[in-house]
Amino acid sequence: MGRFAQFENRLEQMVSGVFARTFRSAVQPVEIASALAREVDNSAQILSRDRRLVPNDFHVELSQPDHERLTGLGPQLTTELTEMLRDHASEQSYVFTGPVTIALESSDDLTTGRFRVRSAAVARTRVSGGDPTDTAVRRATAALLHHGEVLPLAPPGILIGRGNDADLRIDDPGVSRRHAEIRVEHPQVPGDEPRVTLIDLGSTNGVSVDGKRVEQARLVDGATIKIGTTTLTLRLRQG
């Protein structure tokens, strides 16, 4: 029996036989499972001959009626979808950038029976010494933004990498143990923005700023830094 047939059989048992009648003219969970598998297949990036990196954050957009029906199954549906996706990734030698999350969302522009999948690679980041305090965030004249989180920057700067000695640790197979350094200098004129410089520390996959690969670059407000599959945004303000 194929992977998707097994997935569907488990769901049928879960809803005590009502499954087929409920979803006959709507989006079938097995359709979502198949679409998620195609999404990772189409998004896979080669790490090595035997390993490929795939997204780990998935959003399934549905019409309101389909969303109500599927969320009515409870958390078991997303649990089964996650397990199915992990099995598929294992068979294909895929590597996730972090914990797999699947969210079902309602979209007004979709009709019953139609859906779409969005995905992103979201690596888990950890800051040495614990999360910054609200006071440190408010006072910072330089900071990195990542998925709503704010990391204040202060002289002399931070080390970014996958190793335990990194100030900003990114759990991403595409990130080297000591990947890059961000140097922060006080402004020469009081009240000006601090000087922020990005330096590649000889990483395997390199660093890009605003879509351009660099070895060293002076960063300005709004600059986007890509390290592995992780994108960070720099914010500067006058002190």
mmCIF file with all atom_site columns, N, CA and C in Angstrom, residues 116-142:
data_model
loop_
_atom_site.group_PDB
_atom_site.id
_atom_site.type_symbol
_atom_site.label_atom_id
_atom_site.label_alt_id
_atom_site.label_comp_id
_atom_site.label_asym_id
_atom_site.label_entity_id
_atom_site.label_seq_id
_atom_site.pdbx_PDB_ins_code
_atom_site.Cartn_x
_atom_site.Cartn_y
_atom_site.Cartn_z
_atom_site.occupancy
_atom_site.B_iso_or_equiv
_atom_site.pdbx_formal_charge
_atom_site.auth_seq_id
_atom_site.auth_comp_id
_atom_site.auth_asym_id
_atom_site.auth_atom_id
_atom_site.pdbx_PDB_model_num
ATOM 1  N N  . ARG A 1 116 ? -4.082 26.182 -2.023 1.00 0.00 ? 116 ARG A N  1
ATOM 2  C CA . ARG A 1 116 ? -2.692 26.405 -2.434 1.00 0.00 ? 116 ARG A CA 1
ATOM 3  C C  . ARG A 1 116 ? -1.779 26.255 -1.219 1.00 0.00 ? 116 ARG A C  1
ATOM 4  N N  . VAL A 1 117 ? -0.525 25.949 -1.515 1.00 0.00 ? 117 VAL A N  1
ATOM 5  C CA . VAL A 1 117 ? 0.468  25.720 -0.466 1.00 0.00 ? 117 VAL A CA 1
ATOM 6  C C  . VAL A 1 117 ? 1.595  26.731 -0.608 1.00 0.00 ? 117 VAL A C  1
ATOM 7  N N  . ARG A 1 118 ? 1.939  27.377 0.486  1.00 0.00 ? 118 ARG A N  1
ATOM 8  C CA . ARG A 1 118 ? 3.113  28.248 0.545  1.00 0.00 ? 118 ARG A CA 1
ATOM 9  C C  . ARG A 1 118 ? 4.113  27.633 1.517  1.00 0.00 ? 118 ARG A C  1
ATOM 10 N N  . SER A 1 119 ? 5.389  27.765 1.216  1.00 0.00 ? 119 SER A N  1
ATOM 11 C CA . SER A 1 119 ? 6.398  27.187 2.101  1.00 0.00 ? 119 SER A CA 1
ATOM 12 C C  . SER A 1 119 ? 7.570  28.138 2.270  1.00 0.00 ? 119 SER A C  1
ATOM 13 N N  . ALA A 1 120 ? 8.305  27.931 3.340  1.00 0.00 ? 120 ALA A N  1
ATOM 14 C CA . ALA A 1 120 ? 9.515  28.713 3.596  1.00 0.00 ? 120 ALA A CA 1
ATOM 15 C C  . ALA A 1 120 ? 10.455 27.883 4.444  1.00 0.00 ? 120 ALA A C  1
ATOM 16 N N  . ALA A 1 121 ? 11.736 28.148 4.293  1.00 0.00 ? 121 ALA A N  1
ATOM 17 C CA . ALA A 1 121 ? 12.746 27.505 5.136  1.00 0.00 ? 121 ALA A CA 1
ATOM 18 C C  . ALA A 1 121 ? 13.026 28.428 6.312  1.00 0.00 ? 121 ALA A C  1
ATOM 19 N N  . VAL A 1 122 ? 12.628 28.013 7.488  1.00 0.00 ? 122 VAL A N  1
ATOM 20 C CA . VAL A 1 122 ? 12.785 28.837 8.689  1.00 0.00 ? 122 VAL A CA 1
ATOM 21 C C  . VAL A 1 122 ? 13.678 28.087 9.672  1.00 0.00 ? 122 VAL A C  1
ATOM 22 N N  . ALA A 1 123 ? 14.927 28.514 9.756  1.00 0.00 ? 123 ALA A N  1
ATOM 23 C CA . ALA A 1 123 ? 15.862 27.881 10.686 1.00 0.00 ? 123 ALA A CA 1
ATOM 24 C C  . ALA A 1 123 ? 15.649 28.437 12.093 1.00 0.00 ? 123 ALA A C  1
ATOM 25 N N  . ARG A 1 124 ? 15.819 27.586 13.062 1.00 0.00 ? 124 ARG A N  1
ATOM 26 C CA . ARG A 1 124 ? 15.702 28.031 14.442 1.00 0.00 ? 124 ARG A CA 1
ATOM 27 C C  . ARG A 1 124 ? 16.961 28.806 14.825 1.00 0.00 ? 124 ARG A C  1
ATOM 28 N N  . THR A 1 125 ? 16.772 29.969 15.409 1.00 0.00 ? 125 THR A N  1
ATOM 29 C CA . THR A 1 125 ? 17.910 30.785 15.843 1.00 0.00 ? 125 THR A CA 1
ATOM 30 C C  . THR A 1 125 ? 17.917 30.890 17.361 1.00 0.00 ? 125 THR A C  1
ATOM 31 N N  . ARG A 1 126 ? 19.120 30.896 17.927 1.00 0.00 ? 126 ARG A N  1
ATOM 32 C CA . ARG A 1 126 ? 19.278 31.022 19.376 1.00 0.00 ? 126 ARG A CA 1
ATOM 33 C C  . ARG A 1 126 ? 20.369 32.032 19.678 1.00 0.00 ? 126 ARG A C  1
ATOM 34 N N  . VAL A 1 127 ? 20.122 32.863 20.654 1.00 0.00 ? 127 VAL A N  1
ATOM 35 C CA . VAL A 1 127 ? 21.062 33.911 21.035 1.00 0.00 ? 127 VAL A CA 1
ATOM 36 C C  . VAL A 1 127 ? 21.828 33.479 22.273 1.00 0.00 ? 127 VAL A C  1
ATOM 37 N N  . SER A 1 128 ? 23.152 33.599 22.202 1.00 0.00 ? 128 SER A N  1
ATOM 38 C CA . SER A 1 128 ? 23.983 33.269 23.359 1.00 0.00 ? 128 SER A CA 1
ATOM 39 C C  . SER A 1 128 ? 23.616 34.162 24.538 1.00 0.00 ? 128 SER A C  1
ATOM 40 N N  . GLY A 1 129 ? 23.421 33.540 25.699 1.00 0.00 ? 129 GLY A N  1
ATOM 41 C CA . GLY A 1 129 ? 23.075 34.315 26.884 1.00 0.00 ? 129 GLY A CA 1
ATOM 42 C C  . GLY A 1 129 ? 21.588 34.511 27.070 1.00 0.00 ? 129 GLY A C  1
ATOM 43 N N  . GLY A 1 130 ? 20.772 33.958 26.169 1.00 0.00 ? 130 GLY A N  1
ATOM 44 C CA . GLY A 1 130 ? 19.324 34.070 26.319 1.00 0.00 ? 130 GLY A CA 1
ATOM 45 C C  . GLY A 1 130 ? 18.741 35.222 25.524 1.00 0.00 ? 130 GLY A C  1
ATOM 46 N N  . ASP A 1 131 ? 17.418 35.301 25.518 1.00 0.00 ? 131 ASP A N  1
ATOM 47 C CA . ASP A 1 131 ? 16.733 36.338 24.750 1.00 0.00 ? 131 ASP A CA 1
ATOM 48 C C  . ASP A 1 131 ? 17.016 37.718 25.343 1.00 0.00 ? 131 ASP A C  1
ATOM 49 N N  . PRO A 1 132 ? 17.141 38.749 24.471 1.00 0.00 ? 132 PRO A N  1
ATOM 50 C CA . PRO A 1 132 ? 17.397 40.097 24.962 1.00 0.00 ? 132 PRO A CA 1
ATOM 51 C C  . PRO A 1 132 ? 16.196 40.649 25.727 1.00 0.00 ? 132 PRO A C  1
ATOM 52 N N  . THR A 1 133 ? 16.461 41.553 26.649 1.00 0.00 ? 133 THR A N  1
ATOM 53 C CA . THR A 1 133 ? 15.390 42.169 27.419 1.00 0.00 ? 133 THR A CA 1
ATOM 54 C C  . THR A 1 133 ? 14.692 43.241 26.588 1.00 0.00 ? 133 THR A C  1
ATOM 55 N N  . ASP A 1 134 ? 13.483 43.599 26.986 1.00 0.00 ? 134 ASP A N  1
ATOM 56 C CA . ASP A 1 134 ? 12.744 44.655 26.289 1.00 0.00 ? 134 ASP A CA 1
ATOM 57 C C  . ASP A 1 134 ? 13.502 45.979 26.342 1.00 0.00 ? 134 ASP A C  1
ATOM 58 N N  . THR A 1 135 ? 14.162 46.230 27.463 1.00 0.00 ? 135 THR A N  1
ATOM 59 C CA . THR A 1 135 ? 14.930 47.468 27.597 1.00 0.00 ? 135 THR A CA 1
ATOM 60 C C  . THR A 1 135 ? 16.076 47.516 26.599 1.00 0.00 ? 135 THR A C  1
ATOM 61 N N  . ALA A 1 136 ? 16.785 46.388 26.438 1.00 0.00 ? 136 ALA A N  1
ATOM 62 C CA . ALA A 1 136 ? 17.890 46.334 25.485 1.00 0.00 ? 136 ALA A CA 1
ATOM 63 C C  . ALA A 1 136 ? 17.395 46.553 24.060 1.00 0.00 ? 136 ALA A C  1
ATOM 64 N N  . VAL A 1 137 ? 16.233 46.005 23.738 1.00 0.00 ? 137 VAL A N  1
ATOM 65 C CA . VAL A 1 137 ? 15.670 46.179 22.401 1.00 0.00 ? 137 VAL A CA 1
ATOM 66 C C  . VAL A 1 137 ? 15.315 47.636 22.156 1.00 0.00 ? 137 VAL A C  1
ATOM 67 N N  . ARG A 1 138 ? 14.687 48.298 23.154 1.00 0.00 ? 138 ARG A N  1
ATOM 68 C CA . ARG A 1 138 ? 14.273 49.691 22.978 1.00 0.00 ? 138 ARG A CA 1
ATOM 69 C C  . ARG A 1 138 ? 15.470 50.623 22.826 1.00 0.00 ? 138 ARG A C  1
ATOM 70 N N  . ARG A 1 139 ? 16.543 50.347 23.526 1.00 0.00 ? 139 ARG A N  1
ATOM 71 C CA . ARG A 1 139 ? 17.692 51.252 23.536 1.00 0.00 ? 139 ARG A CA 1
ATOM 72 C C  . ARG A 1 139 ? 18.635 51.036 22.357 1.00 0.00 ? 139 ARG A C  1
ATOM 73 N N  . ALA A 1 140 ? 18.507 49.903 21.667 1.00 0.00 ? 140 ALA A N  1
ATOM 74 C CA . ALA A 1 140 ? 19.460 49.566 20.608 1.00 0.00 ? 140 ALA A CA 1
ATOM 75 C C  . ALA A 1 140 ? 19.362 50.537 19.435 1.00 0.00 ? 140 ALA A C  1
ATOM 76 N N  . THR A 1 141 ? 20.524 50.978 18.941 1.00 0.00 ? 141 THR A N  1
ATOM 77 C CA . THR A 1 141 ? 20.564 51.796 17.724 1.00 0.00 ? 141 THR A CA 1
ATOM 78 C C  . THR A 1 141 ? 20.845 50.938 16.499 1.00 0.00 ? 141 THR A C  1
ATOM 79 N N  . ALA A 1 142 ? 21.139 49.655 16.713 1.00 0.00 ? 142 ALA A N  1
ATOM 80 C CA . ALA A 1 142 ? 21.315 48.703 15.623 1.00 0.00 ? 142 ALA A CA 1
ATOM 81 C C  . ALA A 1 142 ? 20.718 47.372 16.061 1.00 0.00 ? 142 ALA A C  1
#
